[in-house]
DNA sequence: TAGGCCATCTGGTCCT
DNA sequence: AGGACCAGATGGCCTA
């Protein structure tokens, strides 16, 4: 069955005794992904070796480089090979590690003499033996390479875990992970630098704002927004609304921006392209979500937690007054603490998905009859055929009154806060 | 169905 | 000689 040459013999032993020499038998994929061992066709048929290559499905088993993680023991039915059971693979290398326990030697047994140096005669290997040796070496190399890539992927997974992503249930690709990590580190370093400048007095705290120029240099992966961007989106408006209706239309934008980035600074603020949806952080009218199919408006964030009265008051003072000469309440406007919370996150996410997935009304005029608005007392306003925006399932309701003489684009989507 | 992403195999190179 | 590393090839899976 096997060659009689010792080296040949050992090589074969190495290939089947080490715990990394088989096809996926040594690596336990905790997730058992379809592309891992389960569906990978075996190019090397090892059935003739008498070794079962059944994958282990224990989810909490991970290969370790330490001896306490014993992978498996070689089956004992390979009887042709003496000392077979002395090999107990204890690591993920191809180097066979012999057991510390040794069989007691028989003192009466004559010692075998081995030739050394030039006196040693090696037997010629047959082509089939050479082929087998090469094949086994190739199997070992494949297994090492497989383990190496698995360790690399595990490192990438650990890196993904420390990166903020949005939506959080999506998985960054490898290249996205690396690019995002680069940008994230850059953003953190810039933040630290800014804080240091504030602490050292180089920048007065009152003048500190997140640099939009720095934001432009970011290169976010498509369809994902990190929490820093989200935080910036929820940054309160800095100036009053001069347009009258408190809304901006950012329709027509599509990625990439002319500067090649997902970010674009305009006179009105910062635009962030997320897939086919453009998110605006505008300085005048609040935050806006737009898409190629329309635009969605998003209001200033809540700074009052779950206090709906405070939230409504804040929003009404900001957008819903029937008296447009009424200015913001500076005390409320400047209260920006805690704008990044779970509630705002959910609101943003819902508004984002709505803007992303919504479709234009098939019958524009007919939908006008359903247009609805609310005043600050939460009274419903129906504008009939000359109403302002749709209240269908495609839209969020706006509980704030905007003013009779204000015309809105029917594609505007408002997020209820 | 094309393209992106991924896992795996494979041979080559470099180093110990 | 053998291990680490790399890049190309290949095929499967998924999505637009």
CSV table of C-alpha atoms (C1' of nucleotides) in Angstrom, one decimal:
chain,number,residue,atom,x,y,z
A,1,UNK,CA,0.0,0.0,0.0
A,2,UNK,CA,2.7,2.4,1.0
A,3,UNK,CA,6.3,2.8,-0.1
A,4,UNK,CA,8.9,1.3,2.1
A,5,UNK,CA,11.2,4.3,2.1
A,6,UNK,CA,11.3,5.9,5.5
A,7,UNK,CA,11.3,9.4,4.2
A,8,UNK,CA,8.4,8.7,2.0
A,9,UNK,CA,6.7,7.1,4.9
A,10,UNK,CA,7.3,10.0,7.1
A,11,UNK,CA,6.1,12.5,4.5
A,12,UNK,CA,3.0,10.6,4.2
A,13,UNK,CA,2.6,10.5,8.0
A,14,UNK,CA,3.1,14.2,8.2
A,15,UNK,CA,0.4,14.8,5.7
A,16,UNK,CA,-2.2,12.8,7.4
A,17,UNK,CA,-1.1,13.1,11.0
A,18,UNK,CA,-0.7,16.8,11.3
A,19,UNK,CA,-4.0,18.5,12.0
A,20,UNK,CA,-3.6,21.0,9.2
A,21,UNK,CA,-2.9,18.7,6.3
A,22,UNK,CA,-6.3,17.7,5.3
A,23,UNK,CA,-9.0,19.5,3.4
A,24,UNK,CA,-10.8,21.6,6.0
A,25,UNK,CA,-10.6,18.9,8.6
A,26,UNK,CA,-8.4,20.9,10.7
A,27,UNK,CA,-10.1,24.2,10.6
A,28,UNK,CA,-13.4,24.5,12.3
A,29,UNK,CA,-15.5,27.2,10.8
A,30,UNK,CA,-17.7,28.5,13.6
A,31,UNK,CA,-20.2,29.9,11.2
A,32,UNK,CA,-20.1,27.1,8.7
A,33,UNK,CA,-20.5,29.5,5.9
A,34,UNK,CA,-21.6,28.1,2.6
A,35,UNK,CA,-18.3,29.1,1.0
A,36,UNK,CA,-16.2,27.4,3.5
A,37,UNK,CA,-15.6,23.7,3.9
A,38,UNK,CA,-19.1,22.6,3.4
A,39,UNK,CA,-19.4,23.2,-0.3
A,40,UNK,CA,-15.9,23.3,-1.3
A,41,UNK,CA,-15.2,20.5,-3.7
A,42,UNK,CA,-12.3,18.4,-2.7
A,43,UNK,CA,-9.8,18.3,-5.4
A,44,UNK,CA,-7.7,15.7,-3.6
A,45,UNK,CA,-9.5,12.5,-2.9
A,46,UNK,CA,-8.3,11.3,0.5
A,47,UNK,CA,-10.8,8.6,0.9
A,48,UNK,CA,-8.1,6.1,0.2
A,49,UNK,CA,-6.1,7.2,3.3
A,50,UNK,CA,-8.6,5.9,5.7
A,51,UNK,CA,-9.1,9.3,7.2
A,52,UNK,CA,-12.5,10.8,7.6
A,53,UNK,CA,-12.6,14.5,6.7
A,54,UNK,CA,-15.9,15.2,8.3
A,55,UNK,CA,-16.1,18.8,9.3
A,56,UNK,CA,-16.8,19.7,12.9
A,57,UNK,CA,-19.8,21.9,13.4
A,58,UNK,CA,-19.1,22.9,17.0
A,59,UNK,CA,-19.8,26.6,16.9
A,60,UNK,CA,-17.6,27.6,19.7
A,61,UNK,CA,-14.5,25.7,18.7
A,62,UNK,CA,-11.7,27.8,17.4
A,63,UNK,CA,-8.2,26.8,16.4
A,64,UNK,CA,-5.6,28.1,18.7
A,65,UNK,CA,-1.9,28.2,18.6
A,66,UNK,CA,-1.7,26.7,22.1
A,67,UNK,CA,-1.5,23.2,23.2
A,68,UNK,CA,-4.7,23.3,25.2
A,69,UNK,CA,-6.7,23.3,22.1
A,70,UNK,CA,-6.4,19.7,21.0
A,71,UNK,CA,-8.0,19.3,17.6
A,72,UNK,CA,-8.4,15.6,17.1
A,73,UNK,CA,-6.7,12.3,17.3
A,74,UNK,CA,-5.8,10.3,14.4
A,75,UNK,CA,-8.1,7.3,14.0
A,76,UNK,CA,-6.6,4.1,15.1
A,77,UNK,CA,-7.7,2.0,12.3
A,78,UNK,CA,-4.7,3.1,10.2
A,79,UNK,CA,-2.9,0.1,11.4
A,80,UNK,CA,-0.2,-0.1,8.8
A,81,UNK,CA,1.6,2.8,10.3
A,82,UNK,CA,3.5,2.1,13.5
A,83,UNK,CA,3.7,4.8,16.0
A,84,UNK,CA,0.7,6.4,14.3
A,85,UNK,CA,-1.1,7.2,17.5
A,86,UNK,CA,1.9,8.9,19.0
A,87,UNK,CA,1.1,11.9,16.8
A,88,UNK,CA,-1.3,14.1,18.6
A,89,UNK,CA,-1.8,17.3,16.7
A,90,UNK,CA,-1.8,20.2,19.1
A,91,UNK,CA,-1.4,23.2,16.9
A,92,UNK,CA,-2.3,24.4,13.5
A,93,UNK,CA,1.0,24.0,11.9
A,94,UNK,CA,2.0,21.3,9.7
A,95,UNK,CA,4.8,20.2,11.9
A,96,UNK,CA,3.9,17.0,13.6
A,97,UNK,CA,4.2,17.1,17.3
A,98,UNK,CA,4.9,13.9,19.1
A,99,UNK,CA,3.3,13.1,22.4
A,100,UNK,CA,5.3,13.7,25.5
A,101,UNK,CA,4.3,10.2,26.7
A,102,UNK,CA,6.7,7.7,25.3
A,103,UNK,CA,6.3,4.0,25.3
A,104,UNK,CA,8.8,2.3,27.7
A,105,UNK,CA,11.7,0.9,25.7
A,106,UNK,CA,12.4,-2.7,25.8
A,107,UNK,CA,16.1,-3.0,27.1
A,108,UNK,CA,16.4,-6.4,25.5
A,109,UNK,CA,15.4,-5.2,22.0
A,110,UNK,CA,18.5,-4.7,19.8
A,111,UNK,CA,19.1,-1.1,18.7
A,112,UNK,CA,18.6,-0.5,15.1
A,113,UNK,CA,21.7,0.9,13.3
A,114,UNK,CA,21.3,3.8,11.0
A,115,UNK,CA,23.7,4.9,8.4
A,116,UNK,CA,24.9,8.5,8.5
A,117,UNK,CA,26.4,10.8,5.9
A,118,UNK,CA,27.8,9.3,2.7
A,119,UNK,CA,27.2,5.9,4.0
A,120,UNK,CA,23.6,6.4,4.1
A,121,UNK,CA,21.8,5.0,1.1
A,122,UNK,CA,18.5,6.4,0.1
A,123,UNK,CA,16.3,4.3,-2.0
A,124,UNK,CA,15.0,5.5,-5.2
A,125,UNK,CA,11.5,6.6,-5.2
A,126,UNK,CA,9.1,5.4,-7.8
A,127,UNK,CA,7.1,8.0,-9.8
A,128,UNK,CA,4.0,7.2,-7.9
A,129,UNK,CA,5.8,7.8,-4.6
A,130,UNK,CA,7.2,11.1,-5.8
A,131,UNK,CA,3.7,12.0,-7.0
A,132,UNK,CA,2.3,11.1,-3.6
A,133,UNK,CA,4.9,13.1,-1.8
A,134,UNK,CA,4.3,16.1,-3.9
A,135,UNK,CA,0.6,15.7,-3.5
A,136,UNK,CA,0.9,15.5,0.3
A,137,UNK,CA,3.2,18.5,0.4
A,138,UNK,CA,0.7,20.4,-1.7
A,139,UNK,CA,-2.1,19.4,0.7
A,140,UNK,CA,-0.1,20.7,3.6
A,141,UNK,CA,0.7,23.9,1.8
A,142,UNK,CA,-3.0,24.3,1.0
A,143,UNK,CA,-4.0,23.8,4.5
A,144,UNK,CA,-1.4,26.4,5.8
A,145,UNK,CA,-2.6,28.8,3.2
A,146,UNK,CA,-6.2,28.2,4.2
A,147,UNK,CA,-5.4,28.7,7.9
A,148,UNK,CA,-3.5,31.8,7.1
A,149,UNK,CA,-6.4,33.3,5.2
A,150,UNK,CA,-8.8,32.3,8.0
A,151,UNK,CA,-6.6,34.1,10.5
A,152,UNK,CA,-6.6,37.1,8.2
A,153,UNK,CA,-10.3,37.1,8.0
A,154,UNK,CA,-10.7,36.8,11.7
A,155,UNK,CA,-8.5,39.8,12.1
A,156,UNK,CA,-10.8,41.6,9.7
A,157,UNK,CA,-13.8,40.6,11.7
A,158,UNK,CA,-12.3,41.9,14.8
A,159,UNK,CA,-11.6,45.2,13.0
A,160,UNK,CA,-15.2,45.3,11.8
A,161,UNK,CA,-16.4,45.0,15.4
A,162,UNK,CA,-14.7,48.2,16.4
A,163,UNK,CA,-15.9,50.2,13.4
A,164,UNK,CA,-19.2,52.1,13.7
A,165,UNK,CA,-21.4,51.3,10.7
A,166,UNK,CA,-24.8,52.2,9.5
A,167,UNK,CA,-27.0,50.3,9.0
A,168,UNK,CA,-25.5,48.2,11.7
A,169,UNK,CA,-26.8,44.9,10.4
A,170,UNK,CA,-24.7,45.2,7.2
A,171,UNK,CA,-21.3,43.7,6.8
A,172,UNK,CA,-18.5,45.7,5.4
A,173,UNK,CA,-16.5,44.0,2.6
A,174,UNK,CA,-12.8,43.5,3.1
A,175,UNK,CA,-11.7,46.5,1.1
A,176,UNK,CA,-14.5,48.6,2.7
A,177,UNK,CA,-13.3,47.6,6.1
A,178,UNK,CA,-9.8,48.6,5.4
A,179,UNK,CA,-10.7,51.9,3.8
A,180,UNK,CA,-13.3,52.7,6.5
A,181,UNK,CA,-10.8,51.9,9.3
A,182,UNK,CA,-8.3,54.3,7.6
A,183,UNK,CA,-10.9,57.1,7.5
A,184,UNK,CA,-12.1,56.3,11.0
A,185,UNK,CA,-8.7,56.5,12.5
A,186,UNK,CA,-8.2,59.8,10.6
A,187,UNK,CA,-11.4,61.2,12.0
A,188,UNK,CA,-10.5,60.2,15.5
A,189,UNK,CA,-7.0,61.7,15.2
A,190,UNK,CA,-8.5,64.9,13.8
A,191,UNK,CA,-10.9,65.0,16.7
A,192,UNK,CA,-8.2,64.5,19.2
A,193,UNK,CA,-6.2,67.2,17.5
A,194,UNK,CA,-9.1,69.6,17.7
A,195,UNK,CA,-9.6,68.9,21.3
A,196,UNK,CA,-6.0,69.4,22.0
A,197,UNK,CA,-6.1,72.7,20.3
A,198,UNK,CA,-9.1,73.7,22.4
A,199,UNK,CA,-7.4,72.6,25.6
A,200,UNK,CA,-4.2,74.5,24.7
A,201,UNK,CA,-6.2,77.6,23.9
A,202,UNK,CA,-5.4,77.7,20.2
A,203,UNK,CA,-9.1,77.5,19.3
A,204,UNK,CA,-11.7,79.1,21.5
A,205,UNK,CA,-14.3,76.5,22.4
A,206,UNK,CA,-17.1,78.7,21.1
A,207,UNK,CA,-15.6,78.6,17.6
A,208,UNK,CA,-15.1,75.0,17.5
A,209,UNK,CA,-17.1,73.1,14.9
A,210,UNK,CA,-16.5,70.0,13.0
A,211,UNK,CA,-14.6,70.9,9.9
A,212,UNK,CA,-16.6,70.4,6.8
A,213,UNK,CA,-13.5,70.4,4.8
A,214,UNK,CA,-12.3,67.4,6.8
A,215,UNK,CA,-15.6,65.7,6.2
A,216,UNK,CA,-15.1,66.2,2.5
A,217,UNK,CA,-11.9,64.2,2.6
A,218,UNK,CA,-13.8,61.2,3.9
A,219,UNK,CA,-14.5,58.4,1.5
A,220,UNK,CA,-17.3,56.4,3.0
A,221,UNK,CA,-18.4,53.2,1.5
A,222,UNK,CA,-21.6,53.3,-0.3
A,223,UNK,CA,-24.8,52.6,1.5
A,224,UNK,CA,-23.2,53.1,4.9
A,225,UNK,CA,-22.9,56.0,7.2
A,226,UNK,CA,-20.9,55.9,10.3
A,227,UNK,CA,-21.9,57.3,13.6
A,228,UNK,CA,-19.8,60.4,13.2
A,229,UNK,CA,-21.7,61.3,10.0
A,230,UNK,CA,-24.9,60.5,11.8
A,231,UNK,CA,-23.8,62.8,14.6
A,232,UNK,CA,-23.1,65.5,12.2
A,233,UNK,CA,-26.4,65.0,10.5
A,234,UNK,CA,-28.1,65.6,13.8
A,235,UNK,CA,-26.1,68.8,14.5
A,236,UNK,CA,-28.6,71.6,15.2
A,237,UNK,CA,-29.0,74.4,12.7
A,238,UNK,CA,-26.7,77.2,13.2
A,239,UNK,CA,-28.6,79.9,11.5
A,240,UNK,CA,-32.2,81.0,10.9
A,241,UNK,CA,-34.2,79.9,7.9
A,242,UNK,CA,-34.3,82.6,5.4
A,243,UNK,CA,-36.4,80.9,2.7
A,244,UNK,CA,-39.7,81.1,4.4
A,245,UNK,CA,-40.7,77.6,4.5
A,246,UNK,CA,-37.8,76.1,6.3
A,247,UNK,CA,-37.2,73.6,3.6
A,248,UNK,CA,-34.6,72.9,1.0
A,249,UNK,CA,-34.8,70.9,-2.1
A,250,UNK,CA,-31.8,68.9,-2.9
A,251,UNK,CA,-33.2,66.8,-5.6
A,252,UNK,CA,-31.1,65.8,-8.5
A,253,UNK,CA,-28.0,64.9,-6.7
A,254,UNK,CA,-26.5,61.6,-7.5
A,255,UNK,CA,-23.2,60.1,-6.6
A,256,UNK,CA,-20.4,60.6,-7.0
A,257,UNK,CA,-20.0,64.3,-6.4
A,258,UNK,CA,-17.7,66.2,-8.7
A,259,UNK,CA,-15.0,66.1,-6.2
A,260,UNK,CA,-15.1,62.3,-6.3
A,261,UNK,CA,-16.1,62.0,-2.7
A,262,UNK,CA,-19.3,61.0,-1.0
A,263,UNK,CA,-19.2,64.4,0.7
A,264,UNK,CA,-19.8,67.7,-0.8
A,265,UNK,CA,-19.8,71.1,0.9
A,266,UNK,CA,-22.2,73.6,-0.4
A,267,UNK,CA,-23.2,77.1,0.7
A,268,UNK,CA,-26.1,75.5,2.5
A,269,UNK,CA,-24.2,72.8,4.3
A,270,UNK,CA,-22.8,69.4,3.6
A,271,UNK,CA,-24.2,66.7,1.3
A,272,UNK,CA,-23.5,63.1,2.0
A,273,UNK,CA,-24.3,60.5,-0.7
A,274,UNK,CA,-25.5,57.2,0.7
A,275,UNK,CA,-26.3,55.0,-2.2
A,276,UNK,CA,-28.9,56.8,-4.2
A,277,UNK,CA,-29.9,58.8,-1.3
A,278,UNK,CA,-28.4,62.2,-0.5
A,279,UNK,CA,-28.4,63.3,3.0
A,280,UNK,CA,-28.0,67.0,3.6
A,281,UNK,CA,-26.7,68.7,6.7
A,282,UNK,CA,-27.8,72.1,5.9
A,283,UNK,CA,-27.0,75.2,7.8
A,284,UNK,CA,-30.3,77.0,7.4
A,285,UNK,CA,-33.3,74.7,7.2
A,286,UNK,CA,-32.4,71.7,9.2
A,287,UNK,CA,-31.5,68.3,7.9
A,288,UNK,CA,-32.7,66.9,4.7
A,289,UNK,CA,-32.9,63.4,3.1
A,290,UNK,CA,-33.2,63.3,-0.7
A,291,UNK,CA,-33.1,60.6,-3.2
A,292,UNK,CA,-33.2,60.2,-7.0
A,293,UNK,CA,-36.9,59.5,-6.7
A,294,UNK,CA,-37.7,62.5,-4.6
A,295,UNK,CA,-36.6,64.4,-1.6
A,296,UNK,CA,-37.3,63.8,2.0
A,297,UNK,CA,-37.1,66.3,4.6
A,298,UNK,CA,-35.8,65.6,8.0
A,299,UNK,CA,-36.2,67.9,11.0
A,300,UNK,CA,-33.8,69.0,13.6
A,301,UNK,CA,-33.1,66.4,16.1
A,302,UNK,CA,-34.6,66.2,19.5
A,303,UNK,CA,-32.5,67.4,22.4
A,304,UNK,CA,-35.0,66.5,24.9
A,305,UNK,CA,-35.0,62.7,25.0
A,306,UNK,CA,-38.5,61.3,25.2
A,307,UNK,CA,-40.1,64.5,26.3
A,308,UNK,CA,-42.6,64.9,23.5
A,309,UNK,CA,-43.8,68.2,24.7
A,310,UNK,CA,-40.4,69.6,24.6
A,311,UNK,CA,-39.8,68.0,21.3
A,312,UNK,CA,-42.9,69.4,19.8
A,313,UNK,CA,-42.3,72.8,21.2
A,314,UNK,CA,-38.8,72.7,19.8
A,315,UNK,CA,-40.0,71.7,16.4
A,316,UNK,CA,-42.9,74.1,16.3
A,317,UNK,CA,-40.6,76.9,17.2
A,318,UNK,CA,-38.3,75.9,14.5
A,319,UNK,CA,-40.5,75.1,11.6
A,320,UNK,CA,-44.2,75.3,12.4
A,321,UNK,CA,-44.9,78.8,13.4
A,322,UNK,CA,-47.6,80.6,11.3
A,323,UNK,CA,-45.7,83.7,12.0
A,324,UNK,CA,-42.5,83.6,9.9
A,325,UNK,CA,-41.1,86.6,11.5
A,326,UNK,CA,-40.8,84.7,14.6
A,327,UNK,CA,-37.2,83.7,15.2
A,328,UNK,CA,-35.7,80.7,16.8
A,329,UNK,CA,-35.5,80.4,20.5
A,330,UNK,CA,-31.7,80.6,20.9
A,331,UNK,CA,-31.9,78.9,24.2
A,332,UNK,CA,-33.5,75.9,22.6
A,333,UNK,CA,-31.6,76.0,19.4
A,334,UNK,CA,-28.3,75.9,21.0
A,335,UNK,CA,-29.2,73.0,23.2
A,336,UNK,CA,-27.6,70.3,21.2
A,337,UNK,CA,-26.6,67.8,23.9
A,338,UNK,CA,-27.7,64.2,23.5
A,339,UNK,CA,-28.7,64.7,19.9
A,340,UNK,CA,-27.1,61.3,19.2
A,341,UNK,CA,-29.4,58.9,20.9
A,342,UNK,CA,-31.3,55.7,20.0
A,343,UNK,CA,-34.5,57.6,19.3
A,344,UNK,CA,-32.9,59.9,16.8
A,345,UNK,CA,-31.1,57.0,15.3
A,346,UNK,CA,-34.3,55.2,14.7
A,347,UNK,CA,-35.9,58.3,13.3
A,348,UNK,CA,-33.1,58.9,10.9
A,349,UNK,CA,-33.0,55.3,9.9
A,350,UNK,CA,-36.8,55.2,9.1
A,351,UNK,CA,-36.6,58.5,7.3
A,352,UNK,CA,-33.6,57.3,5.4
A,353,UNK,CA,-35.3,54.0,4.3
A,354,UNK,CA,-38.4,55.9,3.4
A,355,UNK,CA,-36.6,58.3,1.2
A,356,UNK,CA,-34.6,55.5,-0.3
A,357,UNK,CA,-37.5,53.1,-1.0
A,358,UNK,CA,-40.4,55.4,-1.8
A,359,UNK,CA,-41.8,55.7,-5.2
A,360,UNK,CA,-43.4,58.7,-6.9
A,361,UNK,CA,-47.2,58.7,-6.8
A,362,UNK,CA,-48.5,57.1,-9.9
A,363,UNK,CA,-51.3,59.6,-10.2
A,364,UNK,CA,-50.0,62.9,-9.0
A,365,UNK,CA,-53.3,64.9,-9.0
A,366,UNK,CA,-55.3,62.2,-7.5
A,367,UNK,CA,-53.0,61.9,-4.6
A,368,UNK,CA,-53.4,65.6,-3.8
A,369,UNK,CA,-56.8,64.8,-2.2
A,370,UNK,CA,-54.9,62.8,0.4
A,371,UNK,CA,-52.4,65.4,1.2
A,372,UNK,CA,-52.5,66.2,4.8
A,373,UNK,CA,-50.8,68.5,7.2
A,374,UNK,CA,-51.0,69.4,10.8
A,375,UNK,CA,-50.6,72.5,12.8
A,376,UNK,CA,-48.9,72.9,16.1
A,377,UNK,CA,-52.0,71.8,17.8
A,378,UNK,CA,-51.9,68.6,15.9
A,379,UNK,CA,-55.0,69.6,13.9
A,380,UNK,CA,-55.3,67.9,10.6
A,381,UNK,CA,-55.2,70.0,7.5
A,382,UNK,CA,-56.4,68.7,4.1
A,383,UNK,CA,-55.6,70.9,1.2
A,384,UNK,CA,-57.5,69.1,-1.5
A,385,UNK,CA,-56.4,69.2,-5.0
A,386,UNK,CA,-54.0,72.1,-4.3
A,387,UNK,CA,-52.6,70.5,-1.2
A,388,UNK,CA,-49.0,70.3,-0.5
A,389,UNK,CA,-47.8,66.8,0.0
A,390,UNK,CA,-49.0,63.3,0.2
A,391,UNK,CA,-50.0,61.4,3.2
A,392,UNK,CA,-49.9,58.0,1.6
A,393,UNK,CA,-47.9,55.1,2.9
A,394,UNK,CA,-44.9,56.5,1.0
A,395,UNK,CA,-44.6,59.4,3.3
A,396,UNK,CA,-44.1,60.3,6.9
A,397,UNK,CA,-46.6,62.6,8.4
A,398,UNK,CA,-45.7,66.0,9.4
A,399,UNK,CA,-47.5,67.1,12.5
A,400,UNK,CA,-46.5,70.7,12.1
A,401,UNK,CA,-48.3,73.4,10.3
A,402,UNK,CA,-46.3,75.1,7.7
A,403,UNK,CA,-48.4,78.0,6.4
A,404,UNK,CA,-51.0,78.3,3.8
A,405,UNK,CA,-48.9,80.3,1.4
A,406,UNK,CA,-46.1,77.9,1.4
A,407,UNK,CA,-45.9,75.5,-1.5
A,408,UNK,CA,-44.1,72.3,-1.0
A,409,UNK,CA,-42.9,69.9,-3.5
A,410,UNK,CA,-45.2,66.8,-3.3
A,411,UNK,CA,-42.1,64.7,-3.1
A,412,UNK,CA,-41.1,66.0,0.2
A,413,UNK,CA,-41.1,63.5,3.0
A,414,UNK,CA,-41.4,64.6,6.5
A,415,UNK,CA,-40.3,62.6,9.5
A,416,UNK,CA,-42.6,62.6,12.5
A,417,UNK,CA,-40.8,63.3,15.7
B,1,DT,C1',-27.1,37.3,-16.8
B,2,DA,C1',-23.1,40.2,-15.6
B,3,DG,C1',-20.4,41.7,-12.0
B,4,DG,C1',-18.8,41.9,-7.3
B,5,DC,C1',-17.2,39.3,-3.4
B,6,DC,C1',-15.3,35.5,-1.4
B,7,DA,C1',-12.9,31.0,-0.4
B,8,DT,C1',-9.8,27.9,-2.1
B,9,DC,C1',-6.2,26.0,-4.9
B,10,DT,C1',-1.8,26.6,-6.9
B,11,DG,C1',2.9,27.7,-8.2
B,12,DG,C1',6.5,30.9,-7.4
B,13,DT,C1',9.6,33.5,-4.4
B,14,DC,C1',12.0,34.5,-0.3
B,15,DC,C1',13.8,33.4,4.1
B,16,DT,C1',15.3,30.5,7.9
C,1,DA,C1',13.6,21.3,3.2
C,2,DG,C1',9.9,23.7,4.8
C,3,DG,C1',7.2,27.6,6.1
C,4,DA,C1',5.4,32.3,5.1
C,5,DC,C1',3.8,35.2,1.8
C,6,DC,C1',2.0,36.5,-2.6
C,7,DA,C1',-0.7,36.8,-6.8
C,8,DG,C1',-3.3,34.5,-10.4
C,9,DA,C1',-6.9,31.2,-11.5
C,10,DT,C1',-11.2,29.1,-10.6
C,11,DG,C1',-15.8,28.3,-9.1
C,12,DG,C1',-19.7,29.3,-5.9
C,13,DC,C1',-23.0,32.6,-4.1
C,14,DC,C1',-25.5,36.8,-4.3
C,15,DT,C1',-27.6,40.9,-6.2
C,16,DA,C1',-29.0,44.4,-9.5
